[in-house]
Coordinates of C-alpha atoms in Angstrom, one line a residue:
M1 CA 33.5 12.2 25.1
N2 CA 37.1 10.8 25.1
S3 CA 38.6 8.8 22.2
K4 CA 38.3 5.5 24.0
S5 CA 34.6 5.9 24.7
S6 CA 34.0 7.1 21.1
S7 CA 35.8 4.0 19.8
Y8 CA 33.7 1.8 22.0
L9 CA 30.4 3.4 20.8
W10 CA 31.4 3.1 17.2
T11 CA 32.3 -0.6 17.7
Q12 CA 28.9 -1.2 19.2
L13 CA 27.1 0.6 16.4
T14 CA 28.9 -1.5 13.8
N15 CA 28.8 -4.8 15.6
S16 CA 26.4 -7.0 13.7
N17 CA 27.1 -10.0 15.9
S18 CA 25.8 -8.6 19.1
P19 CA 22.2 -9.8 19.8
I20 CA 21.0 -6.3 20.6
S21 CA 23.6 -3.8 19.4
T22 CA 23.3 0.0 19.5
R23 CA 22.4 -0.2 15.8
H24 CA 19.4 -2.4 16.5
L25 CA 18.3 -0.1 19.4
I26 CA 18.5 3.0 17.1
S27 CA 16.5 1.2 14.4
L28 CA 13.9 0.2 17.0
V29 CA 13.5 3.7 18.4
V30 CA 13.3 5.4 14.9
A31 CA 10.9 2.7 13.7
C32 CA 8.6 3.4 16.7
L33 CA 8.9 7.2 16.0
L34 CA 8.0 6.7 12.4
L35 CA 5.0 4.5 13.3
G36 CA 3.9 7.3 15.7
F37 CA 4.1 9.8 12.9
F38 CA 2.1 7.4 10.8
T39 CA -0.6 7.1 13.4
L40 CA -0.9 10.8 13.9
T41 CA -0.9 11.6 10.2
F42 CA -3.7 9.1 9.5
A43 CA -5.6 10.3 12.5
F44 CA -5.6 13.8 11.0
S45 CA -6.2 12.7 7.4
P46 CA -9.7 14.0 6.6
L47 CA -12.4 12.7 4.2
N48 CA -11.1 13.2 0.7
G49 CA -13.0 12.9 -2.6
E50 CA -14.5 9.4 -3.0
D51 CA -14.5 8.9 0.8
Y52 CA -17.8 10.8 0.9
A53 CA -19.5 8.4 -1.4
L54 CA -18.7 5.3 0.7
T55 CA -20.0 6.4 4.1
A56 CA -22.5 8.7 5.8
Q57 CA -22.9 10.7 9.0
L58 CA -23.8 7.8 11.3
D59 CA -23.1 9.2 14.7
S60 CA -26.7 9.1 15.8
L61 CA -27.0 5.4 15.0
S62 CA -26.6 2.6 17.5
A63 CA -23.9 0.0 16.9
A64 CA -26.4 -2.5 15.6
D65 CA -28.0 0.0 13.2
R66 CA -24.5 1.1 12.0
I67 CA -23.6 -2.5 11.2
L68 CA -26.9 -2.9 9.4
W69 CA -26.2 0.2 7.3
I70 CA -22.7 -1.0 6.5
I71 CA -24.1 -4.4 5.3
Q72 CA -26.8 -2.7 3.1
R73 CA -24.3 -0.2 1.7
S74 CA -21.8 -2.9 0.9
A75 CA -24.4 -5.1 -0.8
L76 CA -25.4 -2.1 -2.9
Q77 CA -21.8 -1.4 -3.9
I78 CA -21.1 -5.1 -4.8
T79 CA -24.1 -5.3 -7.0
T80 CA -24.0 -1.9 -8.7
W81 CA -20.4 -0.7 -8.9
N82 CA -17.5 -2.4 -7.2
A83 CA -17.3 -5.9 -5.8
R84 CA -13.6 -5.7 -4.7
F85 CA -13.0 -6.9 -1.2
G86 CA -11.0 -3.7 -0.5
E87 CA -14.0 -1.6 -1.5
Q88 CA -16.1 -3.3 1.2
L89 CA -13.3 -2.7 3.7
S90 CA -13.4 1.0 2.8
I91 CA -17.2 1.1 3.5
F92 CA -16.6 -0.7 6.8
W93 CA -13.7 1.3 8.2
L94 CA -15.1 4.7 7.0
S95 CA -18.4 4.0 8.9
I96 CA -17.1 3.0 12.3
P97 CA -15.4 5.3 14.9
E98 CA -12.2 6.7 13.5
I99 CA -9.9 5.4 16.3
F100 CA -10.4 1.8 15.2
F101 CA -9.6 2.6 11.5
T102 CA -6.5 4.5 12.6
L103 CA -5.2 1.7 14.8
A104 CA -6.0 -0.9 12.1
N105 CA -4.3 1.0 9.4
T106 CA -1.1 1.5 11.5
L107 CA -1.1 -2.2 12.1
A108 CA -1.5 -2.8 8.4
F109 CA 1.4 -0.5 7.6
F110 CA 3.6 -2.3 10.1
A111 CA 2.5 -5.7 8.7
F112 CA 3.2 -4.4 5.1
S113 CA 6.7 -3.4 6.2
A114 CA 7.4 -6.6 8.1
L115 CA 6.3 -8.7 5.1
I116 CA 8.6 -6.7 2.8
A117 CA 11.4 -7.5 5.3
M118 CA 10.6 -11.2 5.1
F119 CA 11.0 -11.2 1.4
A120 CA 14.1 -9.0 1.5
V121 CA 16.1 -11.0 4.1
E122 CA 17.0 -14.5 2.8
E123 CA 15.1 -17.0 4.9
K124 CA 18.2 -18.9 6.1
Y125 CA 19.2 -15.6 7.8
W126 CA 15.9 -14.9 9.5
S127 CA 16.3 -13.7 13.1
A128 CA 14.5 -11.2 15.3
S129 CA 17.4 -8.7 15.0
R130 CA 17.9 -9.1 11.2
L131 CA 14.2 -8.9 10.4
G132 CA 13.8 -6.0 12.9
I133 CA 16.3 -3.9 11.1
A134 CA 14.9 -4.9 7.7
T135 CA 11.4 -3.9 8.9
F136 CA 12.7 -0.5 10.0
A137 CA 14.5 0.0 6.7
A138 CA 11.2 -0.9 4.8
I139 CA 9.3 1.7 7.0
A140 CA 11.9 4.4 6.4
L141 CA 12.2 3.7 2.7
C142 CA 8.5 3.9 2.3
Y143 CA 8.5 7.4 3.9
V144 CA 11.4 8.6 1.7
F145 CA 10.8 6.9 -1.6
W146 CA 7.3 5.4 -1.9
P147 CA 5.9 7.1 -5.0
R148 CA 2.4 7.8 -3.8
M149 CA 1.7 8.2 -0.1
E150 CA -2.0 8.1 -0.8
L151 CA -1.8 4.3 -0.4
F152 CA -1.1 4.9 3.3
F153 CA -3.0 8.0 4.2
W154 CA -6.0 8.5 1.8
R155 CA -8.7 6.6 3.7
T156 CA -10.4 4.9 0.8
T157 CA -7.1 3.8 -0.7
A158 CA -5.6 2.7 2.6
A159 CA -8.6 0.3 3.1
G160 CA -9.0 -0.6 -0.5
Y161 CA -5.4 -1.1 -1.5
L162 CA -3.0 -1.2 1.4
Q163 CA -4.9 -3.7 3.4
P164 CA -5.6 -6.1 0.5
L165 CA -1.9 -5.7 -0.5
V166 CA -0.9 -7.0 3.0
L167 CA -3.1 -10.0 2.3
T168 CA -1.6 -10.5 -1.1
L169 CA 1.9 -10.4 0.3
A170 CA 0.9 -12.9 3.0
I171 CA -0.4 -15.2 0.3
A172 CA 2.8 -14.9 -1.7
L173 CA 4.8 -15.6 1.4
L174 CA 3.1 -19.0 1.7
F175 CA 4.9 -19.9 -1.5
H176 CA 8.1 -18.0 -0.9
S177 CA 8.8 -19.2 2.6
E178 CA 9.1 -22.8 3.8
R179 CA 8.5 -21.6 7.4
A180 CA 5.3 -19.7 6.5
R181 CA 4.0 -22.6 4.5
A182 CA 4.8 -25.1 7.2
Y183 CA 3.0 -22.9 9.8
S184 CA -0.1 -22.9 7.6
L185 CA 0.0 -26.7 7.2
E186 CA 0.2 -27.5 11.0
S187 CA -3.5 -28.2 11.3
N188 CA -6.6 -28.6 9.1
T189 CA -8.0 -25.4 10.7
R190 CA -5.0 -23.4 9.5
V191 CA -5.2 -24.9 6.0
A192 CA -8.9 -23.9 5.9
I193 CA -8.2 -20.4 7.1
A194 CA -5.4 -20.1 4.5
I195 CA -7.7 -21.2 1.7
I196 CA -10.4 -18.7 2.8
L197 CA -7.9 -15.9 2.9
C198 CA -6.5 -16.9 -0.6
F199 CA -10.1 -16.7 -1.9
I200 CA -10.6 -13.3 -0.4
G201 CA -7.2 -12.1 -1.7
G202 CA -8.3 -13.1 -5.2
C203 CA -11.4 -10.9 -4.8
S204 CA -9.3 -7.9 -4.0
F205 CA -7.9 -6.8 -7.4
E206 CA -8.6 -7.2 -11.1
N207 CA -5.0 -6.9 -12.3
I208 CA -2.8 -8.5 -9.6
P209 CA -4.1 -12.1 -9.4
P210 CA -3.5 -13.0 -13.1
A211 CA 0.0 -11.4 -12.7
L212 CA 0.7 -13.2 -9.4
I213 CA -0.5 -16.7 -10.4
P214 CA 2.5 -17.5 -12.7
Y215 CA 4.9 -16.5 -9.9
L216 CA 3.1 -18.7 -7.4
A217 CA 3.0 -21.6 -9.9
I218 CA 6.7 -21.4 -10.5
L219 CA 7.4 -21.4 -6.8
A220 CA 4.9 -24.3 -6.3
A221 CA 6.6 -26.3 -9.0
L222 CA 10.1 -25.8 -7.5
R223 CA 8.8 -26.7 -4.1
F224 CA 7.0 -29.8 -5.4
R225 CA 10.3 -31.2 -6.8
R226 CA 11.7 -31.0 -3.3
K227 CA 8.7 -32.0 -1.2
R228 CA 5.8 -33.6 -3.0
A229 CA 3.6 -33.7 0.2
D230 CA 3.1 -29.9 0.0
G231 CA 1.9 -30.0 -3.6
P232 CA -1.8 -30.6 -3.1
Y233 CA -2.0 -27.8 -0.5
M234 CA -0.2 -25.3 -2.7
A235 CA -2.5 -26.2 -5.5
A236 CA -5.5 -25.7 -3.3
Y237 CA -4.2 -22.2 -2.2
M238 CA -3.7 -21.3 -5.9
A239 CA -7.1 -22.6 -6.9
A240 CA -8.8 -20.6 -4.1
Y241 CA -6.9 -17.5 -5.1
L242 CA -7.9 -17.9 -8.8
A243 CA -11.5 -18.7 -7.8
G244 CA -11.8 -15.5 -5.9
W245 CA -10.4 -13.5 -8.9
A246 CA -12.9 -15.3 -11.2
V247 CA -15.8 -14.4 -9.0
L248 CA -14.7 -10.8 -9.0
M249 CA -14.3 -10.7 -12.7
L250 CA -17.7 -12.4 -13.4
M251 CA -19.6 -10.0 -11.2
P252 CA -22.0 -7.8 -13.3
S253 CA -20.8 -4.7 -11.5
T254 CA -17.2 -5.3 -12.6
E255 CA -18.3 -5.4 -16.3
F256 CA -20.6 -2.4 -15.8
R257 CA -17.8 -0.3 -14.1
T258 CA -15.3 -1.2 -16.8
N259 CA -17.7 -0.3 -19.6
W260 CA -18.6 3.0 -17.8
Y261 CA -15.0 4.1 -17.7
R262 CA -14.4 3.1 -21.3
T263 CA -17.5 5.1 -22.4
H264 CA -16.9 8.2 -20.3
M265 CA -13.2 8.4 -21.0
G266 CA -13.6 7.8 -24.7
T267 CA -11.4 4.7 -24.8
P268 CA -11.0 3.6 -28.5
P269 CA -11.3 0.0 -29.6
I270 CA -8.2 -2.1 -29.0
S271 CA -5.8 -2.0 -32.0
I272 CA -2.1 -2.1 -32.6
S273 CA -1.9 1.7 -32.6
Y274 CA -3.9 1.9 -29.4
L275 CA -1.7 -0.7 -27.7
L276 CA 1.5 1.2 -28.7
H277 CA 0.1 4.4 -27.4
Q278 CA -1.0 2.8 -24.2
T279 CA 2.4 1.2 -23.8
A280 CA 4.0 4.6 -24.1
Q281 CA 1.6 6.0 -21.5
I282 CA 2.2 3.2 -19.1
I283 CA 6.0 3.8 -19.3
N284 CA 5.6 7.5 -19.0
V285 CA 3.3 7.3 -15.9
F286 CA 5.6 4.7 -14.3
L287 CA 8.8 6.6 -14.8
G288 CA 7.2 9.9 -13.8
A289 CA 5.9 8.4 -10.5
T290 CA 8.8 6.1 -9.7
K291 CA 11.9 8.2 -10.5
G292 CA 13.0 8.6 -6.9
L293 CA 12.7 5.0 -6.0
L294 CA 14.3 3.9 -9.3
T295 CA 17.3 6.3 -8.6
A296 CA 17.8 4.8 -5.2
L297 CA 17.6 1.3 -6.5
A298 CA 20.0 2.0 -9.4
L299 CA 22.6 3.6 -7.1
T300 CA 22.4 0.6 -4.7
L301 CA 22.8 -1.8 -7.6
I302 CA 25.8 0.0 -9.0
W303 CA 27.5 0.3 -5.7
C304 CA 27.0 -3.4 -4.8
T305 CA 28.1 -4.5 -8.3
V306 CA 31.2 -2.4 -8.5
R307 CA 32.3 -2.4 -4.8
Y308 CA 31.5 -6.0 -3.9
K309 CA 31.4 -7.7 -7.4
A310 CA 27.9 -8.7 -6.6
N311 CA 25.7 -10.4 -9.1
P312 CA 22.1 -9.3 -8.3
L313 CA 20.7 -11.9 -10.7
R314 CA 21.9 -14.7 -8.4
N315 CA 19.1 -13.6 -6.0
T316 CA 16.6 -15.7 -7.9
D317 CA 13.8 -15.3 -5.5
I318 CA 13.9 -11.5 -6.0
V319 CA 14.3 -11.9 -9.8
L320 CA 11.2 -14.1 -9.8
L321 CA 9.2 -11.3 -8.2
S322 CA 9.8 -9.2 -11.3
I323 CA 7.3 -11.5 -13.1
P324 CA 4.1 -10.2 -11.3
A325 CA 5.7 -6.7 -11.3
I326 CA 6.0 -6.7 -15.1
L327 CA 2.7 -8.4 -15.7
C328 CA 0.8 -6.0 -13.5
G329 CA 2.0 -3.2 -15.7
G330 CA 1.2 -5.2 -18.8
A331 CA -2.4 -5.6 -17.5
L332 CA -2.8 -1.8 -17.9
L333 CA -2.7 -2.2 -21.7
I334 CA -6.4 -3.0 -21.6
S335 CA -7.3 -0.7 -18.7
P336 CA -9.5 2.4 -19.5
Y337 CA -7.2 4.5 -17.2
I338 CA -3.8 4.3 -15.6
E339 CA -3.5 5.0 -11.9
P340 CA 0.1 5.2 -10.6
R341 CA -0.8 3.0 -7.6
A342 CA -1.4 0.1 -10.1
F343 CA 2.4 -0.2 -10.1
S344 CA 2.4 -1.0 -6.4
I345 CA 3.8 -4.5 -6.9
A346 CA 6.8 -3.0 -8.8
W347 CA 7.3 -0.4 -6.0
I348 CA 7.2 -3.2 -3.5
L349 CA 9.8 -5.1 -5.5
G350 CA 12.0 -1.9 -5.6
I351 CA 11.9 -1.6 -1.7
I352 CA 12.6 -5.3 -1.3
S353 CA 15.6 -5.1 -3.7
I354 CA 17.1 -2.2 -1.9
V355 CA 16.8 -3.9 1.5
R356 CA 18.1 -7.2 0.2
L357 CA 21.2 -5.6 -1.4
T358 CA 22.1 -3.5 1.6
D359 CA 21.4 -6.5 4.0
K360 CA 23.3 -9.1 1.9
Y361 CA 26.3 -7.1 0.7
I362 CA 26.8 -3.7 2.5
Q363 CA 25.9 -5.0 6.0
R364 CA 28.2 -8.0 5.5
H365 CA 31.2 -6.4 3.9
S366 CA 31.0 -2.7 5.1
P367 CA 29.4 -2.6 8.5
R368 CA 30.4 1.0 9.1
L369 CA 29.0 2.1 5.8
Y370 CA 25.8 0.2 6.6
T371 CA 25.5 2.0 9.9
L372 CA 26.0 5.4 8.2
L373 CA 23.3 4.5 5.7
L374 CA 20.9 3.6 8.5
V375 CA 21.6 6.9 10.3
G376 CA 21.2 8.8 7.0
L377 CA 18.0 6.9 6.2
S378 CA 16.7 7.6 9.8
I379 CA 17.2 11.4 9.4
S380 CA 15.7 11.5 5.9
A381 CA 12.7 9.4 7.0
I382 CA 12.0 11.6 10.1
S383 CA 12.2 14.7 7.9
A384 CA 9.9 13.2 5.3
A385 CA 7.4 12.1 8.0
S386 CA 7.3 15.6 9.5
I387 CA 6.6 17.2 6.1
I388 CA 3.9 14.6 5.3
F389 CA 2.2 15.2 8.7
R390 CA 2.3 19.0 8.2
D391 CA 0.6 18.7 4.8
Y392 CA -2.1 16.4 6.0
L393 CA -2.7 18.5 9.1
Q394 CA -3.1 21.7 6.9
F395 CA -5.5 19.9 4.6
S396 CA -7.4 18.6 7.5
Q397 CA -7.8 22.1 9.0
K398 CA -9.3 23.4 5.8
V399 CA -11.7 20.4 5.4
N400 CA -12.8 20.6 9.0
A401 CA -13.4 24.4 8.7
R402 CA -15.6 23.7 5.7
M403 CA -17.5 21.1 7.5
E404 CA -18.1 23.4 10.4
F405 CA -19.4 26.1 8.0
I406 CA -21.8 23.6 6.4
A407 CA -23.0 22.5 9.9
S408 CA -23.5 26.2 10.9
E409 CA -25.4 27.0 7.7
A410 CA -27.6 23.9 8.1
H411 CA -28.4 24.9 11.7
E412 CA -29.6 28.3 10.2
G413 CA -32.0 26.4 8.0
R414 CA -30.3 26.9 4.7
C415 CA -30.2 23.3 3.5
Q416 CA -33.3 23.7 1.4
S417 CA -32.0 26.6 -0.6
G418 CA -28.5 25.2 -0.8
I419 CA -25.2 25.9 0.9
R420 CA -22.4 27.1 -1.4
I421 CA -18.9 25.8 -0.6
P422 CA -15.5 26.4 -2.1
I423 CA -13.1 23.9 -3.5
I424 CA -10.1 23.5 -1.2
Q425 CA -6.7 24.2 -2.8
T426 CA -3.5 22.7 -1.7
N427 CA 0.2 23.1 -2.6
S428 CA 1.3 19.6 -1.6
D429 CA 3.4 17.4 -3.9
I430 CA 1.1 14.8 -5.5
R431 CA 3.5 12.2 -4.1
I432 CA 2.5 13.3 -0.6
L433 CA -1.2 14.3 -0.9
N434 CA -3.6 13.4 -3.6
N435 CA -6.1 16.3 -3.3
R436 CA -9.4 14.8 -4.6
E437 CA -11.4 18.1 -4.5
E438 CA -11.9 17.7 -8.2
W439 CA -14.2 14.7 -7.4
V440 CA -16.0 16.9 -4.9
R441 CA -16.6 19.6 -7.6
D442 CA -17.9 17.0 -10.1
N443 CA -20.2 15.2 -7.6
P444 CA -22.2 17.7 -5.6
G445 CA -25.1 15.2 -5.5
Q446 CA -23.1 12.7 -3.5
I447 CA -21.7 15.4 -1.3
S448 CA -25.3 16.6 -0.6
T449 CA -26.3 13.0 0.3
Y450 CA -23.4 12.8 2.8
F451 CA -24.3 16.1 4.5
K452 CA -28.1 15.5 4.1
C453 CA -28.2 19.0 2.8
K454 CA -28.2 20.6 -0.7
I455 CA -24.6 21.5 -1.5
L456 CA -23.6 23.9 -4.2
I457 CA -20.1 24.3 -5.5
E458 CA -18.7 27.9 -5.8
E459 CA -17.5 28.8 -9.3
Q460 CA -13.7 29.0 -9.5

């Protein structure tokens, strides 16, 4: 390649004014490749831990009988253990042909990334090309820095957390974006649909709605000062969201599950010393899980502040998002246990902030550096995606081999006496794969119910 053609290619790569530049084309191709990796990885992700408790072997049932089983199983779960909307999604998706769950979850991940892009790019700069690159960046950053990939690839968590998080982000976007809000108000039908979705969103989590409501209220108040006509609708959306959360919290199963965890985990009564200890635990778990994302965010902040004299605090819409992020962590003070994925809102804020800073400052002032960052991010994300796929494929092979062994032993008539199975060991980083074989070891009864066969766990 001669110097003239090289110069032309570099100009195209760094030309942010071109409607479809080479930079945009590369972003599109890599985003599609990463989504392909996502689909394959999820397709190979096997049943893991609690998955077994939320479904059954239903291949012999007709479609009507399968739907009836799902309804009955969901009703039992709502009344006896967990009434969250996401829990019911888990039962549904785990109990229908896997191809539908795989496609739906890929779509959910794309929507998740696109919603992050809509928060990251200032609304006045929204365009197909700008949002497209931001969506690619969100997809790639999730692969490289998201602290717990179980949110995307563990089946129960994908249905129970990722998909309700997509709904939560969509609800927040109604308050964040004038265009999204105007779209929802174009007809009474859309308003009704938005209210129903807000109610369902409120039923999805115990800790997120009370943390998100202050953020929504601030945005609604700011909007009301500029356009009073939107006030009643925004109040209705908030009321529906709060009502859904109230229904979830008032369900007897919610109280029962909370008390069960407190009893079995030996949670002491709330006191000053307990709250101080819990605060230290929350910070420790958060920093331990989030160090990679925090490092990337810190480096981006430092570079933009020093190189471009940027003041990140002037991005008030992003600063306001820190309210639910902090409050979600604070809600863990009274939680009987601390799951890293409870920090998902903070992680989302981290991804949004990185995309905003690079889009607003580096892309504008240093287009060549921006292009290099996109190329580097592409390479890192593809490498991460291949490693993640490898780990889930290896885990799947082990789980499938064990399933085939159980089926073979059952065919030989050994169900009555019991089939002894080993616990599967993995060497994957907890960030990539959360191996829930500990749950399998502790719940042989539920495993036996799933396989319709007496299952015994080999001693380690």
